[in-house]
Each structure stands twice: as structure tokens, then as C-alpha cells.
Short mmCIF file of N, CA and C and ligand atoms in Angstrom, two decimals:
data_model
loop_
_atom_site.label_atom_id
_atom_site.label_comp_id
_atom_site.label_asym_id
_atom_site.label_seq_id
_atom_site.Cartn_x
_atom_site.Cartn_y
_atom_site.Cartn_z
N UNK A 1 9.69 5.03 -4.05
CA UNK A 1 9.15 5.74 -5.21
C UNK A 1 10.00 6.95 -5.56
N UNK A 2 10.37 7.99 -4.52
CA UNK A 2 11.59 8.87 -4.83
C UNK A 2 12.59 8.20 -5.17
N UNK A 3 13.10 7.52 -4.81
CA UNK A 3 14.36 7.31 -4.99
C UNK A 3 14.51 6.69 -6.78
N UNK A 4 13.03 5.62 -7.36
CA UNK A 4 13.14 5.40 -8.72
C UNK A 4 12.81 6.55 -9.28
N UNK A 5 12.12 7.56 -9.06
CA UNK A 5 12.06 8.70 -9.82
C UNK A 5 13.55 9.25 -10.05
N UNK A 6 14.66 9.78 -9.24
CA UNK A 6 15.20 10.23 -9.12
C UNK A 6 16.53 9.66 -9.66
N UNK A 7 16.29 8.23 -10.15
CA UNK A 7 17.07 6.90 -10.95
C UNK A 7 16.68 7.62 -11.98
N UNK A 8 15.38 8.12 -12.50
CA UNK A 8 15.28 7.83 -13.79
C UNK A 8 14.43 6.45 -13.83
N UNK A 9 14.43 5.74 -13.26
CA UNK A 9 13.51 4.43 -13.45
C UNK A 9 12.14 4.27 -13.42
N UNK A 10 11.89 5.69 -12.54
CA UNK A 10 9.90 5.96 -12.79
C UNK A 10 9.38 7.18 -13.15
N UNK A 11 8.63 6.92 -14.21
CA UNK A 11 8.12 8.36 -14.29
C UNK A 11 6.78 8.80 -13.34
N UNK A 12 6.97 9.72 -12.92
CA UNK A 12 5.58 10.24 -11.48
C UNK A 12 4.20 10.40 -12.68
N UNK A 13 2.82 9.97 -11.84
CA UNK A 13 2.02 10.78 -12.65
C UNK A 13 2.10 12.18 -11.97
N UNK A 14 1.00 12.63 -12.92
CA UNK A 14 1.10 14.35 -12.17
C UNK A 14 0.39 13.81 -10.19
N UNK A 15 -0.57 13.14 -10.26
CA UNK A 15 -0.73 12.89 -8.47
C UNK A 15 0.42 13.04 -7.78
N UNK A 16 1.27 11.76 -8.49
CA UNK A 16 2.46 11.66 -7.65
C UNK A 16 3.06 13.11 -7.59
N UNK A 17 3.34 13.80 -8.43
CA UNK A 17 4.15 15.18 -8.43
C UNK A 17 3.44 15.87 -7.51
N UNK A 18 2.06 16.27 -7.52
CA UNK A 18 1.60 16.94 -6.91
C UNK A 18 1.36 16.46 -5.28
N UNK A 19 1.30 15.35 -4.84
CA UNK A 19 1.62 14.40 -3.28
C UNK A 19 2.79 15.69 -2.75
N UNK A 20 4.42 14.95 -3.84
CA UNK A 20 5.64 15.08 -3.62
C UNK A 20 5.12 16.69 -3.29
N UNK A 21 4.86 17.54 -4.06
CA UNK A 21 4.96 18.78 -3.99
C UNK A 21 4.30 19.26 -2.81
N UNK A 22 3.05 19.32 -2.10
CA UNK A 22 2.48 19.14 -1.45
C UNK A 22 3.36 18.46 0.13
N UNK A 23 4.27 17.51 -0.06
CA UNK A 23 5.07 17.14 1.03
C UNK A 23 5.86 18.46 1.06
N UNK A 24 6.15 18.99 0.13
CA UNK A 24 7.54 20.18 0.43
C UNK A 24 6.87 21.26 0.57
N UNK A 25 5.47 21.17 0.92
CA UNK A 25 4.58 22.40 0.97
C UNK A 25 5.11 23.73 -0.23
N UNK A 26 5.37 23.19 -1.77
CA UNK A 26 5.88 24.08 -2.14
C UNK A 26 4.35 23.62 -3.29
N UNK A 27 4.57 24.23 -5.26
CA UNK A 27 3.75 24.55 -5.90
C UNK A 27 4.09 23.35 -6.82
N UNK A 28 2.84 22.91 -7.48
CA UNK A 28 3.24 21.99 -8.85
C UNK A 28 3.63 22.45 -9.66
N UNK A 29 3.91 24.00 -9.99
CA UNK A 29 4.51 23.95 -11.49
C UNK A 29 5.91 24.37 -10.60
N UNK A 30 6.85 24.35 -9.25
CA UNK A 30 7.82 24.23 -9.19
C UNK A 30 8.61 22.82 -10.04
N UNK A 31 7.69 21.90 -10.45
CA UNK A 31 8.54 20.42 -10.89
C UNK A 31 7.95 20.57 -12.07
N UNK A 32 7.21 21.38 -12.85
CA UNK A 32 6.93 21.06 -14.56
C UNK A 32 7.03 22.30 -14.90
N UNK A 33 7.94 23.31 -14.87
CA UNK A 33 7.85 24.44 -15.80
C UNK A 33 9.00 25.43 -14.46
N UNK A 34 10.15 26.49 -15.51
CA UNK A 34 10.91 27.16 -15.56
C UNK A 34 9.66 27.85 -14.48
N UNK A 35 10.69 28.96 -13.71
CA UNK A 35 9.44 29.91 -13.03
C UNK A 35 9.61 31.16 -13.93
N UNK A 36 8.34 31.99 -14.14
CA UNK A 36 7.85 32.81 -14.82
C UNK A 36 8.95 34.07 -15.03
N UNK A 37 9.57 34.23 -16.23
CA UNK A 37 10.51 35.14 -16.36
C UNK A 37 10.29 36.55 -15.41
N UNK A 38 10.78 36.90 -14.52
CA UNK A 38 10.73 38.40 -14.20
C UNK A 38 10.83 39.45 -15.34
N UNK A 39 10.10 40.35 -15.25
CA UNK A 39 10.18 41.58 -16.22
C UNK A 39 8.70 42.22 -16.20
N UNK A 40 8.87 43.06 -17.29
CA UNK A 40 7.70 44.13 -17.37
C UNK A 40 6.73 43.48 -17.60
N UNK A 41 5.56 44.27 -17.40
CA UNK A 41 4.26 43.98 -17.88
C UNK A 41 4.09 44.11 -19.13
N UNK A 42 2.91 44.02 -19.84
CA UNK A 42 2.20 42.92 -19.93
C UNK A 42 3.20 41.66 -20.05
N UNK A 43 2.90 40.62 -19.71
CA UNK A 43 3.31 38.98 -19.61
C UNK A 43 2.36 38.49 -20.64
N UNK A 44 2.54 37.76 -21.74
CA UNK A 44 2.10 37.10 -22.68
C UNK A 44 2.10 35.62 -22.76
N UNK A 45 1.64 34.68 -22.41
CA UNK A 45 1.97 33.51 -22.46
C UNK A 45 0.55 33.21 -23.63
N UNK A 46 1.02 31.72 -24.41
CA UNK A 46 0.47 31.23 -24.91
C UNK A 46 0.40 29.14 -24.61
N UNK A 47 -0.76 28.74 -24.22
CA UNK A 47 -0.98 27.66 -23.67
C UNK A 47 -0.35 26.88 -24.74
N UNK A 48 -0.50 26.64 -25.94
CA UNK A 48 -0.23 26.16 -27.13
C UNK A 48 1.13 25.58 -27.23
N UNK A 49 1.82 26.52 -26.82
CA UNK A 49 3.15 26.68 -26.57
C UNK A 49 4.13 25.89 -25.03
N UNK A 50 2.92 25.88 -24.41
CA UNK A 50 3.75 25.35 -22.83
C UNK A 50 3.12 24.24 -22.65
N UNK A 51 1.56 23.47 -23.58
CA UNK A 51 0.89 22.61 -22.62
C UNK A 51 1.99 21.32 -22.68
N UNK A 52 2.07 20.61 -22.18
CA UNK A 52 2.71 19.49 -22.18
C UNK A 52 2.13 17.75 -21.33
N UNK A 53 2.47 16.63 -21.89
CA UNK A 53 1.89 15.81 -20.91
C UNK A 53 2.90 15.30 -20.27
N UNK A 54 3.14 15.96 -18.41
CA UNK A 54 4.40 16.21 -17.94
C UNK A 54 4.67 14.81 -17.26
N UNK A 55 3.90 13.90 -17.09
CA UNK A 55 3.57 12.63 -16.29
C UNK A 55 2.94 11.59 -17.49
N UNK A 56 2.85 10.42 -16.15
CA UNK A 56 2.34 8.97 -17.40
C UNK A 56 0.83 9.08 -17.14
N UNK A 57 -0.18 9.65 -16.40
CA UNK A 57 -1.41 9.72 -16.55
C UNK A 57 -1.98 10.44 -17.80
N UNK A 58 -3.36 10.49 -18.04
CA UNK A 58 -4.06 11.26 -19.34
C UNK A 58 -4.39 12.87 -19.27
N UNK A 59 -3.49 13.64 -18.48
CA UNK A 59 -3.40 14.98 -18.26
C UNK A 59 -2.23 15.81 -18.95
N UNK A 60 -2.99 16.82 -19.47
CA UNK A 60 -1.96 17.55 -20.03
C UNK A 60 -1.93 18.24 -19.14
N UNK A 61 -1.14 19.42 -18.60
CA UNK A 61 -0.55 20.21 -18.40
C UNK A 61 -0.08 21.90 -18.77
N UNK A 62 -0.82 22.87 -19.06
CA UNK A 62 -0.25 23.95 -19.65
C UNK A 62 0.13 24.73 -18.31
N UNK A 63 1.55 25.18 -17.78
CA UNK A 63 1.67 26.32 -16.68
C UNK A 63 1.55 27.57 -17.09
N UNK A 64 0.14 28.15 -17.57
CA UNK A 64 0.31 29.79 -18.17
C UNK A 64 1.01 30.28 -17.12
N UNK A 65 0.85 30.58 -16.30
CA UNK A 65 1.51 31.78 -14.64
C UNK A 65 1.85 30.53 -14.02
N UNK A 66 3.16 30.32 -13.87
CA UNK A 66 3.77 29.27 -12.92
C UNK A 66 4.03 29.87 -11.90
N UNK A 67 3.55 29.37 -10.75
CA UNK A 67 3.88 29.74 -9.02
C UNK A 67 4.64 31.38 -9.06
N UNK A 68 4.35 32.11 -8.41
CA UNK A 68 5.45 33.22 -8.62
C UNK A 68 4.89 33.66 -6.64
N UNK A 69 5.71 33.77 -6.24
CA UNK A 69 5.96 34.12 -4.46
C UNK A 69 5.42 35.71 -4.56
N UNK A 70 5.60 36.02 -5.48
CA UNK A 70 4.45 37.54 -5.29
C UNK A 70 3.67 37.73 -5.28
N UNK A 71 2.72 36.54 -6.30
CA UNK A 71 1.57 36.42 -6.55
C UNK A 71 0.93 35.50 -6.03
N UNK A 72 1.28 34.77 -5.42
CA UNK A 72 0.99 34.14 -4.39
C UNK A 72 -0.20 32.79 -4.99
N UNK A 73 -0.22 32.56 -6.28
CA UNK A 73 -0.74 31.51 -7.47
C UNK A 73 0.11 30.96 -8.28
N UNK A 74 -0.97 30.06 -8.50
CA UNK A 74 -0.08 29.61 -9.92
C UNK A 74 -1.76 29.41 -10.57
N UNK A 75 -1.54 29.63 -12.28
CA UNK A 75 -2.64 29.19 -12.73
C UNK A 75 -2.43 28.39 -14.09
N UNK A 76 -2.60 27.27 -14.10
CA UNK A 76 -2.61 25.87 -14.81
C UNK A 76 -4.20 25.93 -15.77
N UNK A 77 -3.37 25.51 -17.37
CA UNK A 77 -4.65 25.29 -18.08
C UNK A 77 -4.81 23.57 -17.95
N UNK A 78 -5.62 22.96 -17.67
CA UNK A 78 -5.31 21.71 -17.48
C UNK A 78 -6.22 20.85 -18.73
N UNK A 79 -6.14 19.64 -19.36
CA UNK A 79 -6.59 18.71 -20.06
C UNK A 79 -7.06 17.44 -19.52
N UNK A 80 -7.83 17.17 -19.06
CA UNK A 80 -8.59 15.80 -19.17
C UNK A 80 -9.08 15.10 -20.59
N UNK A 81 -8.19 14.01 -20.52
CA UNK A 81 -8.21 13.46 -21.62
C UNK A 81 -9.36 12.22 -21.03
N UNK A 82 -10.53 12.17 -22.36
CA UNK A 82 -11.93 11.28 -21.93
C UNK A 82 -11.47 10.11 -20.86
N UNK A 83 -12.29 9.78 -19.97
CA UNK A 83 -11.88 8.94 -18.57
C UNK A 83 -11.29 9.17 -17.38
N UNK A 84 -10.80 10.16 -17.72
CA UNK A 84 -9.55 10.58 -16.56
C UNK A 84 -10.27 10.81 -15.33
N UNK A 85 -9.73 10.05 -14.31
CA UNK A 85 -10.24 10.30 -13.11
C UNK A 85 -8.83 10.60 -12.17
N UNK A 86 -9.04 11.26 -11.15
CA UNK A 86 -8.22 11.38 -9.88
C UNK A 86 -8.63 12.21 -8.97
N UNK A 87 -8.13 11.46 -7.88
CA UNK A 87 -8.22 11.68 -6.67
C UNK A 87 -7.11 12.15 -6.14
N UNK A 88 -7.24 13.59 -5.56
CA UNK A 88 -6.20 14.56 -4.98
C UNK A 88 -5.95 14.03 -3.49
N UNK A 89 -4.85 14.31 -2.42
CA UNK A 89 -4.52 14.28 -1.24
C UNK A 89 -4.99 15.81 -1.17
N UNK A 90 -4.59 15.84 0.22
CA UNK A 90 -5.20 16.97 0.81
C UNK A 90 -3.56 18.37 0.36
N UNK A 91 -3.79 19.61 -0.27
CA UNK A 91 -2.26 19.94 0.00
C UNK A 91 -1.96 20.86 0.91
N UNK A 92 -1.19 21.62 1.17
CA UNK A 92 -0.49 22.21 2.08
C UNK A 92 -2.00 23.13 2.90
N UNK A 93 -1.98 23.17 4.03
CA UNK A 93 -3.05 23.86 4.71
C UNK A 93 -3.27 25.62 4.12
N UNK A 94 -4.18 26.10 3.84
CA UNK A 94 -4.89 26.90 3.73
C UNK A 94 -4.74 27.11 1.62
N UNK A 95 -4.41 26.13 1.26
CA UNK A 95 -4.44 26.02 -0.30
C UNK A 95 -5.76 26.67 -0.92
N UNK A 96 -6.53 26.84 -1.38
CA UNK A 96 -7.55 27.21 -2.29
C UNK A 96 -7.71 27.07 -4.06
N UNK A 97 -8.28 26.43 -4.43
CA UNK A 97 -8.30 25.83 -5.64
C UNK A 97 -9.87 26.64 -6.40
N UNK A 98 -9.61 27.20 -7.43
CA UNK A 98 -10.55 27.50 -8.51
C UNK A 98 -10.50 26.99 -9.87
N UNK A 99 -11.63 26.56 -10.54
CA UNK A 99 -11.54 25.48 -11.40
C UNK A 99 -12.60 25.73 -12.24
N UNK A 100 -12.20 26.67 -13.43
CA UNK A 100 -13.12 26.79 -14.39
C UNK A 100 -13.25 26.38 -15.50
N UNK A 101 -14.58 25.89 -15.99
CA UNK A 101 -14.29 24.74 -17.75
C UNK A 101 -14.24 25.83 -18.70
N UNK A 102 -13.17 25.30 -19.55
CA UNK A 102 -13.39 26.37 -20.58
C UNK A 102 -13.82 25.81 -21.76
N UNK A 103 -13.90 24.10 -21.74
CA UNK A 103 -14.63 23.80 -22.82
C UNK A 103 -14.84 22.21 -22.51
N UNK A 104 -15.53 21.52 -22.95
CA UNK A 104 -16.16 20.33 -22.35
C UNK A 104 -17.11 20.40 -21.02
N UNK A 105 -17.07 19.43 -20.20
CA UNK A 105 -17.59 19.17 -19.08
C UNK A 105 -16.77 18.44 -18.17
N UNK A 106 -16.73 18.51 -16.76
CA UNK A 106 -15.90 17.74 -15.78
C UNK A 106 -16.55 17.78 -14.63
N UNK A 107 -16.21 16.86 -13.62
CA UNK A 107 -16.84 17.01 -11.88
C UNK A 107 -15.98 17.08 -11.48
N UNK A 108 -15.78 17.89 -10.43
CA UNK A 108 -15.26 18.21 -9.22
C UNK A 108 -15.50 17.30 -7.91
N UNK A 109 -14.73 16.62 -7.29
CA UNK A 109 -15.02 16.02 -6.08
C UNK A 109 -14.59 17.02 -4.56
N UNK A 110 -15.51 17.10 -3.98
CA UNK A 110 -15.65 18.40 -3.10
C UNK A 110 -16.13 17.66 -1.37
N UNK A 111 -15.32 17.33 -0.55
CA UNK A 111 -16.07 16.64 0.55
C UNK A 111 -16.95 15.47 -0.12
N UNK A 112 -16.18 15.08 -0.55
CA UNK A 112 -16.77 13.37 -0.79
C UNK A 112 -17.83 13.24 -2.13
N UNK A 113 -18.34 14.49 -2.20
CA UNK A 113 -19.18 14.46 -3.40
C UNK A 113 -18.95 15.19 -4.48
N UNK A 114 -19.29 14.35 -5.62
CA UNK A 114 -18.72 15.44 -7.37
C UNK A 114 -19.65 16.12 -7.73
N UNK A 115 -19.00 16.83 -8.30
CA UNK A 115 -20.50 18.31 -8.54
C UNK A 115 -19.82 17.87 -9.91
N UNK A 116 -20.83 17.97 -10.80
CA UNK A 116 -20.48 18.49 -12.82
C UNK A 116 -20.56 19.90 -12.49
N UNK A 117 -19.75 20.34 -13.57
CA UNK A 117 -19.44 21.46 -14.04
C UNK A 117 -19.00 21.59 -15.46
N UNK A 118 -20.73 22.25 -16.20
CA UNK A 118 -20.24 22.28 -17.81
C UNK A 118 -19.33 24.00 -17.73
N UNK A 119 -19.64 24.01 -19.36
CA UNK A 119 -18.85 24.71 -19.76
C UNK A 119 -19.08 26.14 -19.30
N UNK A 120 -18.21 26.77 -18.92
CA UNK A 120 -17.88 28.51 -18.69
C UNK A 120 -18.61 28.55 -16.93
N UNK A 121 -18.68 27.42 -16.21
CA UNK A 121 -18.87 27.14 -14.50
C UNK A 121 -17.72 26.97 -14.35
N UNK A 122 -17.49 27.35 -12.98
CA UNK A 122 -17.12 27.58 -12.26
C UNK A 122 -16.87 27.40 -10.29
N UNK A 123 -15.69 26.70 -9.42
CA UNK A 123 -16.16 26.42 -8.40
C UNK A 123 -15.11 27.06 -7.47
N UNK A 124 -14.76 27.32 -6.22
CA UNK A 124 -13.61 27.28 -5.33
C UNK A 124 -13.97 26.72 -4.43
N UNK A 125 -12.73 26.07 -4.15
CA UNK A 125 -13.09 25.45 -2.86
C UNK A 125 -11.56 24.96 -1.81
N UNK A 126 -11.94 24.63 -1.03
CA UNK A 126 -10.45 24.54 0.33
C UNK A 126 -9.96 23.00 -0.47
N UNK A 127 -8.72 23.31 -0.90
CA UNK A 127 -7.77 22.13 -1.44
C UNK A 127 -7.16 21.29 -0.17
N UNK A 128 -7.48 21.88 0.53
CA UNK A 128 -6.47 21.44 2.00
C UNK A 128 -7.46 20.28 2.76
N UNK A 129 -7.86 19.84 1.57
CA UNK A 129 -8.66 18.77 2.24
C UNK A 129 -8.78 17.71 0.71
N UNK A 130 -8.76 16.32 0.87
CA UNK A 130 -9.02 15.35 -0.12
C UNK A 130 -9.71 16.23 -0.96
N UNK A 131 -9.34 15.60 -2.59
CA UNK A 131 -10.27 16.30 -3.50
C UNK A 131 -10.11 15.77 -4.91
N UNK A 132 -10.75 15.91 -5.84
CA UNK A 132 -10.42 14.84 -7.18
C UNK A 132 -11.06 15.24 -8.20
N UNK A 133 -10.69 15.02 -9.78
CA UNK A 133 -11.16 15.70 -10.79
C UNK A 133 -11.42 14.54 -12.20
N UNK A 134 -13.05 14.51 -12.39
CA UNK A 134 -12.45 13.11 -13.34
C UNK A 134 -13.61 13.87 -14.42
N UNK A 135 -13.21 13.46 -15.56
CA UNK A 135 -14.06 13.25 -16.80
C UNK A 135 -14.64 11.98 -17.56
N UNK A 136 -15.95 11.82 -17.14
CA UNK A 136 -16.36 10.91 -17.77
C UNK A 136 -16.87 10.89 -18.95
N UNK A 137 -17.07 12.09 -19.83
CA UNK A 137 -17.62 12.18 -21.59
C UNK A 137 -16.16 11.54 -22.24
N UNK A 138 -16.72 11.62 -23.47
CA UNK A 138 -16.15 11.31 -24.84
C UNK A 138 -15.57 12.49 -25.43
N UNK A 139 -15.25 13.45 -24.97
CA UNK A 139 -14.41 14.63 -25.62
C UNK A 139 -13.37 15.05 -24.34
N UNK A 140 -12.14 15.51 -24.67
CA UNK A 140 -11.55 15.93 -23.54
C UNK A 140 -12.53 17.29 -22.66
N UNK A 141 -11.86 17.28 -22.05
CA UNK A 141 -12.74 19.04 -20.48
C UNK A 141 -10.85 19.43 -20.34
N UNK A 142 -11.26 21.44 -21.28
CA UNK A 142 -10.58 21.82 -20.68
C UNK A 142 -10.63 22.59 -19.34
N UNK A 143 -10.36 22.92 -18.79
CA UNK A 143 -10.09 24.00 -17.53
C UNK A 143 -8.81 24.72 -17.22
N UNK A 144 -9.34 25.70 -16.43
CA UNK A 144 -8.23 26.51 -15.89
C UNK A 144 -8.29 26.01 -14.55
N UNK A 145 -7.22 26.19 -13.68
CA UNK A 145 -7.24 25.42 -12.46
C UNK A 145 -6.17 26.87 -11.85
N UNK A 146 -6.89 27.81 -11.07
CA UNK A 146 -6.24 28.75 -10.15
C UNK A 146 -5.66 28.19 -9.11
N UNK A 147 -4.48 27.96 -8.27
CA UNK A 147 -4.38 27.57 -7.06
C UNK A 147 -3.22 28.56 -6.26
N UNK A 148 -3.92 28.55 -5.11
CA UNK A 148 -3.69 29.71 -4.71
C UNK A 148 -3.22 29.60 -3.26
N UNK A 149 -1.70 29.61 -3.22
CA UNK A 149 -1.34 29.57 -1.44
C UNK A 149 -1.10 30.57 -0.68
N UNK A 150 -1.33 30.31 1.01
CA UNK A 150 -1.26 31.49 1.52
C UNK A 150 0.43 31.44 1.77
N UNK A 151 0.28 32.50 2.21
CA UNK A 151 1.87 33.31 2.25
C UNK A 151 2.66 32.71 3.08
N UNK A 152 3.72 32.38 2.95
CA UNK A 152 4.43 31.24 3.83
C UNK A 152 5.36 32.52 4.85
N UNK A 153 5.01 31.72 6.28
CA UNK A 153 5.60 32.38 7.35
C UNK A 153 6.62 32.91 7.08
MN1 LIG B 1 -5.48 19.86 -6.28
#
């Protein structure tokens, strides 16, 4: 599977990216987005502008704050497009994932079971264990998706 990605012969969904990423114990927006210009404050990003659908699954993608080693996050506006289901691997040990709707509805799969979560809820929970995000309505579910690693030795 690396090696046709790396042909050019397959495109990853975002799972696959996020597996791969997760093997290099590094961040998903290291493989879909430039890292976050250094410079002054305030930082302005606009989702509008960055979301993208970076893979062949029904997820968009926006990296507002891509991974930055200072900040020790990255925070992803994410799109579920109606149906979308997936199932996460476990990623790098002590990961932490926050996942808030900012418009639609979505479940969270959390230790085996999906919690819904409408709009302006909110969950965290240990990523470092199986985990999965699906939408079953008829309108996309946006969210913000915080993820948050600990500090590498
Ligand atoms: Mn995840």
C-alpha cells in the first residue's frame, strides 16, 4: 500500500493517512497541509480557504492550526459528508482527541460504543485506543476535531 501510494498509483483515504501517520507517531496534518507559518500573533486562518478533500473517502478536511511542536495540537475543522462512517486505529500512546459539532449531528465511537453528539456538544476522550466517527443524517456534521499529543521524549 506504501509503496502504490508513493507510485502515485493509490490515493490513501484520510484512515489510511492517519494509520501511516500514527505508525511514524507523528500528526495528520504533517501529510495534508504546509506547517503553520511562524510569526506574530494574532494568526488568522480561514477554513474556507484551507478545507480540502485530501483523500478518496467523504471527508473534507480543513487544517485551521496544523500540528505545531509548541503547541503541542493540531486542530482540524472536519466534514462528514451524509453516511460517512470510520473506524479509527488506536494512535500514538497518550493522544487525546476533542470533538466538537459545530453544525449538524455525528457519533462518536468511544470503547466500543457511539455516543450522538448534536450540535454545539462536545466530548474528549483517550485516542490511544480504537475509535471512529460516522454520520448517519441527511445533511453533512461539521466539527472541530482538537488532537492533542504529549510531548515527545
Ligand atoms: Mn482519531
Amino acid at each position: 500500500m506504501l509503496g502504490q501510494i508513493e507510485r502515485g498509483e493509490s490515493s490513501p483515504t484520510v484512515a489510511t493517512l492517519w494509520k501511516i501517520a500514527s505508525g511514524f507517531g507523528c500528526s495528520l496534518s504533517r501529510f495534508i497541509a504546509a506547517p503553520t507559518a511562524q510569526g506574530p500573533l494574532p494568526l488568522f486562518r480561514d477554513a474556507r480557504s484551507v478545507r480540502a478533500k485530501p483523500a478518496t473517502d467523504d471527508m473534507l478536511v480543513a487544517p485551521l492550526f496544523p500540528f505545531d511542536a509548541a503547541m503541542g495540537f493540531e486542530l482540524l475543522e472536519l466534514t462528514l459528508l451524509p453516511g460517512y462512517v470510520r473506524e479509527s486505529e488506536a494512535h500514538a500512546n497518550g493522544v487525546i482527541e476533542h470533538v466538537t459539532v459545530l453544525r449538524g449531528a455525528l457519533d462518536v465511537l468511544i470503547k466500543g460504543q457511539w455516543h450522538p453528539l448534536a450540535e454545539g456538544q462536545a466530548v474528549r476522550f483517550a485516542a490511544d485506543l480504537p475509535h471512529g466517527y460516522r454520520n448517519l443524517h441527511d445533511e453533512p456534521a461539521v466539527c472541530h476535531n482538537l488532537i492533542h499529543y504529549p510531548a515527545m521524549p
